[in-house]
Amino acid sequence: MKDIIKNINKLFDHRIRLGIMSALMVNDTLDFNTLKELLDVTDGNLASHIKALEKSDYIKIRKSFIGKKTNTKYNATHLGTLEFKKHLTALERIINNKL
Amino acid sequence: MSEKDYLKDISEIKDIMNRSTRFISLSGLSGILAGTYALIGAYIAYMLLGDANYNFDYSTEILKTNYTTLSSLKNSLIGVALIVAFLSVISAYFLTKQKAKKNNENIWTPASRQLISSFAIPMITGGVFIFLLIQKGIYGIAAPAALIFYGLALINASKYTLSQVRFLGVLEILLGLLALVFFGNGLLFWILGFGILHIIYGALMYFKMERN
């Protein structure tokens, strides 16, 4: 049991960070506003969770310009994808063990 | 965290993955309306063709009346088809917008953009293809081609919306191919594919998901 818990990623133990990663697993890139709508969170809240994921190199930020406006897009890194899969497997195991 | 929370996490992951890749607010009602427009359009086309047949000499297979009648018939039929398509798109837009509002879903999302472009590419290709056929005087395969391209567009778009759309697409392609087998019954297959199938599909979707 301890083994399984070890694979639970603390960083994903939060609704918004889990949501950001889930969305980026199935979309190549997403911009800030789309994530905001999808997860129904405030700007500041989303920004801080994005920062946390970026700091761990789980997601990458790409800035570009549309005219004069900045357009910020996010995508999951290879590491982020791997960690997320590990986390999912751990969740699955815990549930299967207890049911 | 308890196991109940882990279960909740899993369902949340699934929900977000679905919502971020599929636009599910397509209205079933708009399918019913599109089918109805297609039936009315087919009726008008039938009347127009009936008038033309009256002037058609089967022994020589030549229209007794002059060339302008044929060309104006052609234009009226294209006009009817375009009006049906236009009304269907407009109804679909407004009903979908309304449903999205009710579902608290934004109408302009990456998923809906993908949905539109994956539908539009086969559809516009088909439209141009049929237009060019008609320009070259090949009318017989216009209706089968319209059904086949429409079916391909639906299958292509179904990845980004309700998965049942894929099934509708398969049926449209089958009807398109059958329309070629039973060549010369284009209008009948048009009625089945664009009229009846849309009404049945729209009604099923409506009663399944929107009635409440």
Coordinates of C-alpha atoms in Angstrom, one line a residue:
Chain A
M1 CA 0.0 0.0 0.0
K2 CA 2.8 2.4 0.9
D3 CA 4.2 1.7 -2.5
I4 CA 1.1 2.9 -4.2
I5 CA 0.8 6.0 -2.1
K6 CA 4.3 6.9 -3.1
N7 CA 3.2 7.2 -6.7
I8 CA 0.4 9.6 -5.9
N9 CA 1.8 12.9 -7.0
K10 CA 1.2 15.6 -4.4
L11 CA 1.2 18.2 -7.2
F12 CA -1.9 16.6 -8.8
D13 CA -3.7 16.4 -5.4
H14 CA -5.6 19.6 -6.2
R15 CA -8.7 20.0 -8.3
I16 CA -7.3 22.9 -10.5
R17 CA -3.9 21.4 -11.1
L18 CA -5.4 18.1 -11.9
G19 CA -7.8 19.8 -14.3
I20 CA -5.1 21.7 -16.1
M21 CA -3.1 18.5 -16.6
S22 CA -6.2 16.5 -17.8
A23 CA -7.1 19.2 -20.3
L24 CA -3.5 19.3 -21.6
M25 CA -3.3 15.6 -22.0
V26 CA -6.0 15.6 -24.7
N27 CA -5.2 19.0 -26.3
D28 CA -1.8 19.8 -27.9
T29 CA -2.0 23.4 -26.6
L30 CA -4.6 25.5 -24.8
D31 CA -4.6 29.2 -24.0
F32 CA -5.2 30.9 -20.7
N33 CA -8.8 31.9 -21.3
T34 CA -9.9 28.5 -22.5
L35 CA -8.4 26.9 -19.4
K36 CA -10.1 29.5 -17.3
E37 CA -13.5 28.7 -18.8
L38 CA -13.0 25.0 -18.7
L39 CA -12.1 24.9 -15.0
D40 CA -14.3 27.8 -14.0
V41 CA -11.6 29.6 -11.9
T42 CA -10.4 33.2 -11.4
D43 CA -7.4 34.6 -13.3
G44 CA -5.2 34.8 -10.2
N45 CA -6.1 31.3 -9.0
L46 CA -5.4 29.7 -12.4
A47 CA -2.1 31.7 -12.8
S48 CA -0.7 30.5 -9.5
H49 CA -1.5 26.8 -10.3
I50 CA 0.0 27.2 -13.7
K51 CA 3.1 28.6 -12.2
A52 CA 3.4 25.6 -9.8
L53 CA 3.1 23.2 -12.7
E54 CA 5.6 25.1 -14.7
K55 CA 8.1 25.2 -11.9
S56 CA 8.1 21.4 -11.8
D57 CA 8.6 21.3 -15.6
Y58 CA 5.3 19.6 -16.1
I59 CA 4.0 22.2 -18.5
K60 CA 5.6 24.7 -20.8
I61 CA 4.5 28.2 -21.6
R62 CA 4.7 29.6 -25.1
K63 CA 4.1 33.3 -25.7
S64 CA 3.2 34.6 -29.1
F65 CA 1.7 37.8 -30.5
I66 CA -1.7 38.2 -32.2
G67 CA -1.3 41.7 -33.5
K68 CA -0.3 43.6 -30.4
K69 CA -2.0 41.3 -27.9
T70 CA 0.0 38.6 -26.3
N71 CA -1.3 35.1 -26.7
T72 CA -0.1 32.6 -24.1
K73 CA -0.4 29.0 -24.8
Y74 CA 0.4 26.0 -22.6
N75 CA 1.3 22.5 -23.4
A76 CA 2.3 19.4 -21.3
T77 CA 5.9 18.4 -21.3
H78 CA 7.1 14.9 -21.7
L79 CA 7.9 14.8 -18.0
G80 CA 4.4 16.1 -17.2
T81 CA 2.8 13.5 -19.3
L82 CA 4.8 10.7 -17.7
E83 CA 4.0 11.9 -14.2
F84 CA 0.4 12.3 -14.9
K85 CA 0.2 8.7 -16.3
K86 CA 1.9 7.4 -13.1
H87 CA -0.5 9.4 -11.0
L88 CA -3.5 7.9 -12.9
T89 CA -2.2 4.4 -12.5
A90 CA -1.7 5.0 -8.8
L91 CA -5.3 6.3 -8.5
E92 CA -6.6 3.3 -10.3
R93 CA -4.7 0.9 -8.1
I94 CA -5.9 2.5 -4.9
I95 CA -9.5 2.3 -6.1
N96 CA -9.2 -1.3 -7.2
N97 CA -7.6 -2.3 -4.0
K98 CA -10.3 -0.9 -1.8
L99 CA -13.3 -1.9 -3.8
Chain B
M1 CA -7.4 11.9 0.9
S2 CA -10.1 9.2 1.1
E3 CA -10.9 6.7 -1.6
K4 CA -14.1 8.6 -2.4
D5 CA -12.0 11.7 -3.2
Y6 CA -9.8 9.5 -5.5
L7 CA -12.9 8.3 -7.3
K8 CA -14.1 11.9 -7.7
D9 CA -10.6 12.8 -9.1
I10 CA -11.0 10.1 -11.8
S11 CA -14.5 11.3 -12.8
E12 CA -13.2 14.9 -12.8
I13 CA -10.4 13.9 -15.1
K14 CA -12.7 12.2 -17.5
D15 CA -15.2 15.1 -17.5
I16 CA -12.5 17.7 -18.3
M17 CA -11.0 15.5 -21.0
N18 CA -14.4 15.2 -22.6
R19 CA -15.4 18.8 -22.2
S20 CA -12.1 20.1 -23.6
T21 CA -12.3 18.0 -26.7
R22 CA -16.0 17.6 -27.5
F23 CA -18.6 20.2 -28.2
I24 CA -21.7 18.5 -27.0
S25 CA -24.4 21.2 -27.2
L26 CA -25.5 20.4 -30.7
S27 CA -29.2 20.7 -30.7
G28 CA -31.4 17.7 -31.7
L29 CA -34.2 20.1 -32.6
S30 CA -32.0 21.6 -35.3
G31 CA -31.8 18.2 -36.9
I32 CA -35.6 18.0 -37.0
L33 CA -35.8 21.4 -38.6
A34 CA -33.1 20.6 -41.1
G35 CA -35.0 17.5 -42.1
T36 CA -38.2 19.5 -42.5
Y37 CA -36.5 22.1 -44.7
A38 CA -35.1 19.3 -46.8
L39 CA -38.5 17.7 -47.3
I40 CA -40.1 21.1 -48.2
G41 CA -37.1 21.7 -50.6
A42 CA -37.6 18.2 -52.1
Y43 CA -41.3 18.9 -52.7
I44 CA -40.5 22.2 -54.5
A45 CA -37.8 20.4 -56.6
Y46 CA -40.3 17.7 -57.4
M47 CA -42.8 20.3 -58.6
L48 CA -40.1 22.0 -60.7
L49 CA -39.0 18.7 -62.2
G50 CA -42.6 17.8 -62.9
D51 CA -43.1 21.0 -64.9
A52 CA -40.0 20.2 -66.8
N53 CA -41.0 16.6 -67.5
Y54 CA -44.1 17.9 -69.1
N55 CA -42.0 19.5 -71.7
F56 CA -39.7 16.5 -72.0
D57 CA -39.9 14.4 -75.1
Y58 CA -38.8 10.9 -74.0
S59 CA -38.6 9.5 -77.5
T60 CA -35.8 11.9 -78.3
E61 CA -34.7 12.6 -74.8
I62 CA -34.6 16.3 -75.7
L63 CA -36.3 19.1 -73.9
K64 CA -38.9 20.5 -76.3
T65 CA -38.5 23.9 -74.9
N66 CA -35.4 25.9 -75.4
Y67 CA -32.1 25.8 -73.6
T68 CA -33.0 28.6 -71.3
T69 CA -35.7 26.5 -69.6
L70 CA -33.1 23.8 -68.8
S71 CA -30.7 26.3 -67.5
S72 CA -33.3 28.1 -65.4
L73 CA -34.5 24.8 -64.0
K74 CA -30.9 24.0 -63.1
N75 CA -30.6 27.4 -61.4
S76 CA -33.8 27.0 -59.5
L77 CA -32.8 23.5 -58.2
I78 CA -29.4 24.8 -57.1
G79 CA -31.2 27.8 -55.5
V80 CA -33.6 25.5 -53.6
A81 CA -30.7 23.4 -52.3
L82 CA -28.7 26.4 -51.2
I83 CA -31.7 27.9 -49.4
V84 CA -32.3 24.6 -47.6
A85 CA -28.6 24.4 -46.6
F86 CA -28.6 28.1 -45.5
L87 CA -31.8 27.7 -43.4
S88 CA -30.4 24.5 -41.8
V89 CA -27.1 26.2 -40.8
I90 CA -28.9 29.3 -39.4
S91 CA -31.3 27.1 -37.3
A92 CA -28.5 24.9 -36.1
Y93 CA -26.5 28.0 -35.0
F94 CA -29.3 29.6 -33.0
L95 CA -30.6 26.4 -31.4
T96 CA -27.1 25.3 -30.5
K97 CA -26.3 28.7 -29.1
Q98 CA -29.4 28.5 -27.0
K99 CA -28.6 24.9 -25.8
A100 CA -25.0 25.9 -25.0
K101 CA -26.2 28.7 -22.9
K102 CA -28.5 26.3 -21.0
N103 CA -25.6 23.9 -20.5
N104 CA -23.3 26.7 -19.5
E105 CA -21.0 25.8 -22.3
N106 CA -19.3 28.5 -24.4
I107 CA -20.1 28.2 -28.1
W108 CA -16.7 29.3 -29.3
T109 CA -14.2 26.7 -27.8
P110 CA -11.2 24.9 -29.3
A111 CA -13.5 21.8 -29.5
S112 CA -16.2 23.7 -31.4
R113 CA -13.6 25.3 -33.7
Q114 CA -12.2 21.8 -34.5
L115 CA -15.8 20.6 -35.0
I116 CA -16.5 23.3 -37.6
S117 CA -13.3 22.9 -39.5
S118 CA -13.4 19.1 -39.6
F119 CA -16.9 19.3 -40.9
A120 CA -16.3 22.1 -43.3
I121 CA -13.3 20.6 -45.2
P122 CA -15.1 17.5 -46.6
M123 CA -18.3 19.5 -47.0
I124 CA -16.8 22.4 -49.0
T125 CA -14.8 19.9 -51.1
G126 CA -18.1 18.1 -51.9
G127 CA -19.9 21.4 -52.6
V128 CA -17.3 22.5 -55.1
F129 CA -17.1 19.0 -56.6
I130 CA -20.9 18.9 -57.2
F131 CA -20.9 22.5 -58.5
L132 CA -18.2 21.5 -61.1
L133 CA -20.1 18.4 -62.1
I134 CA -23.2 20.4 -62.7
Q135 CA -21.1 22.9 -64.7
K136 CA -20.0 20.1 -66.9
G137 CA -23.6 19.0 -67.4
I138 CA -23.3 15.8 -65.2
Y139 CA -26.4 15.9 -63.0
G140 CA -27.0 12.2 -62.2
I141 CA -24.4 11.9 -59.5
A142 CA -25.0 15.2 -57.8
A143 CA -27.4 13.8 -55.2
P144 CA -25.4 10.6 -54.4
A145 CA -22.2 12.8 -54.1
A146 CA -24.0 15.2 -51.8
L147 CA -25.0 12.4 -49.5
I148 CA -21.6 10.8 -49.6
F149 CA -19.6 14.0 -48.9
Y150 CA -22.1 15.0 -46.2
G151 CA -21.6 11.5 -44.5
L152 CA -17.8 11.8 -44.7
A153 CA -18.1 15.3 -43.1
L154 CA -20.2 14.0 -40.3
I155 CA -17.8 11.1 -39.6
N156 CA -14.9 13.5 -39.6
A157 CA -16.6 15.9 -37.2
S158 CA -17.9 13.2 -34.9
K159 CA -14.6 13.1 -33.1
Y160 CA -15.4 16.5 -31.7
T161 CA -19.0 16.1 -30.7
L162 CA -21.6 13.5 -29.7
S163 CA -20.3 10.1 -30.9
Q164 CA -23.8 9.3 -32.3
V165 CA -23.1 11.7 -35.2
R166 CA -20.7 9.1 -36.5
F167 CA -23.5 6.6 -37.0
L168 CA -25.6 9.2 -38.8
G169 CA -22.6 9.8 -41.1
V170 CA -22.3 6.1 -41.9
L171 CA -26.0 5.9 -42.8
E172 CA -25.7 9.0 -45.1
I173 CA -22.8 7.4 -47.0
L174 CA -24.7 4.1 -47.4
L175 CA -27.7 6.0 -48.8
G176 CA -25.3 7.9 -51.1
L177 CA -23.9 4.6 -52.5
L178 CA -27.4 3.1 -52.8
A179 CA -28.4 6.2 -54.7
L180 CA -25.8 5.3 -57.3
V181 CA -26.9 1.6 -57.4
F182 CA -30.5 2.8 -58.0
F183 CA -29.4 5.4 -60.4
G184 CA -31.9 8.0 -61.4
N185 CA -33.7 8.1 -58.0
G186 CA -31.6 11.0 -56.7
L187 CA -34.6 12.9 -55.3
L188 CA -35.9 9.9 -53.4
F189 CA -32.5 9.3 -51.7
W190 CA -32.2 13.0 -51.1
I191 CA -35.5 12.9 -49.2
L192 CA -34.4 9.8 -47.2
G193 CA -30.9 11.1 -46.4
F194 CA -31.5 14.8 -45.8
G195 CA -35.1 14.7 -44.8
I196 CA -36.2 11.5 -43.0
L197 CA -32.8 10.6 -41.4
H198 CA -32.3 14.1 -40.0
I199 CA -35.8 14.1 -38.5
I200 CA -35.3 10.6 -36.9
Y201 CA -31.8 11.4 -35.6
G202 CA -32.9 14.9 -34.3
A203 CA -35.9 13.4 -32.6
L204 CA -33.9 10.6 -30.9
M205 CA -31.3 13.1 -29.7
Y206 CA -34.0 15.5 -28.5
F207 CA -35.9 12.9 -26.5
K208 CA -32.7 11.4 -25.2
M209 CA -31.0 14.5 -23.9
E210 CA -33.1 17.6 -24.1
R211 CA -36.6 16.8 -23.1
N212 CA -36.0 17.7 -19.4

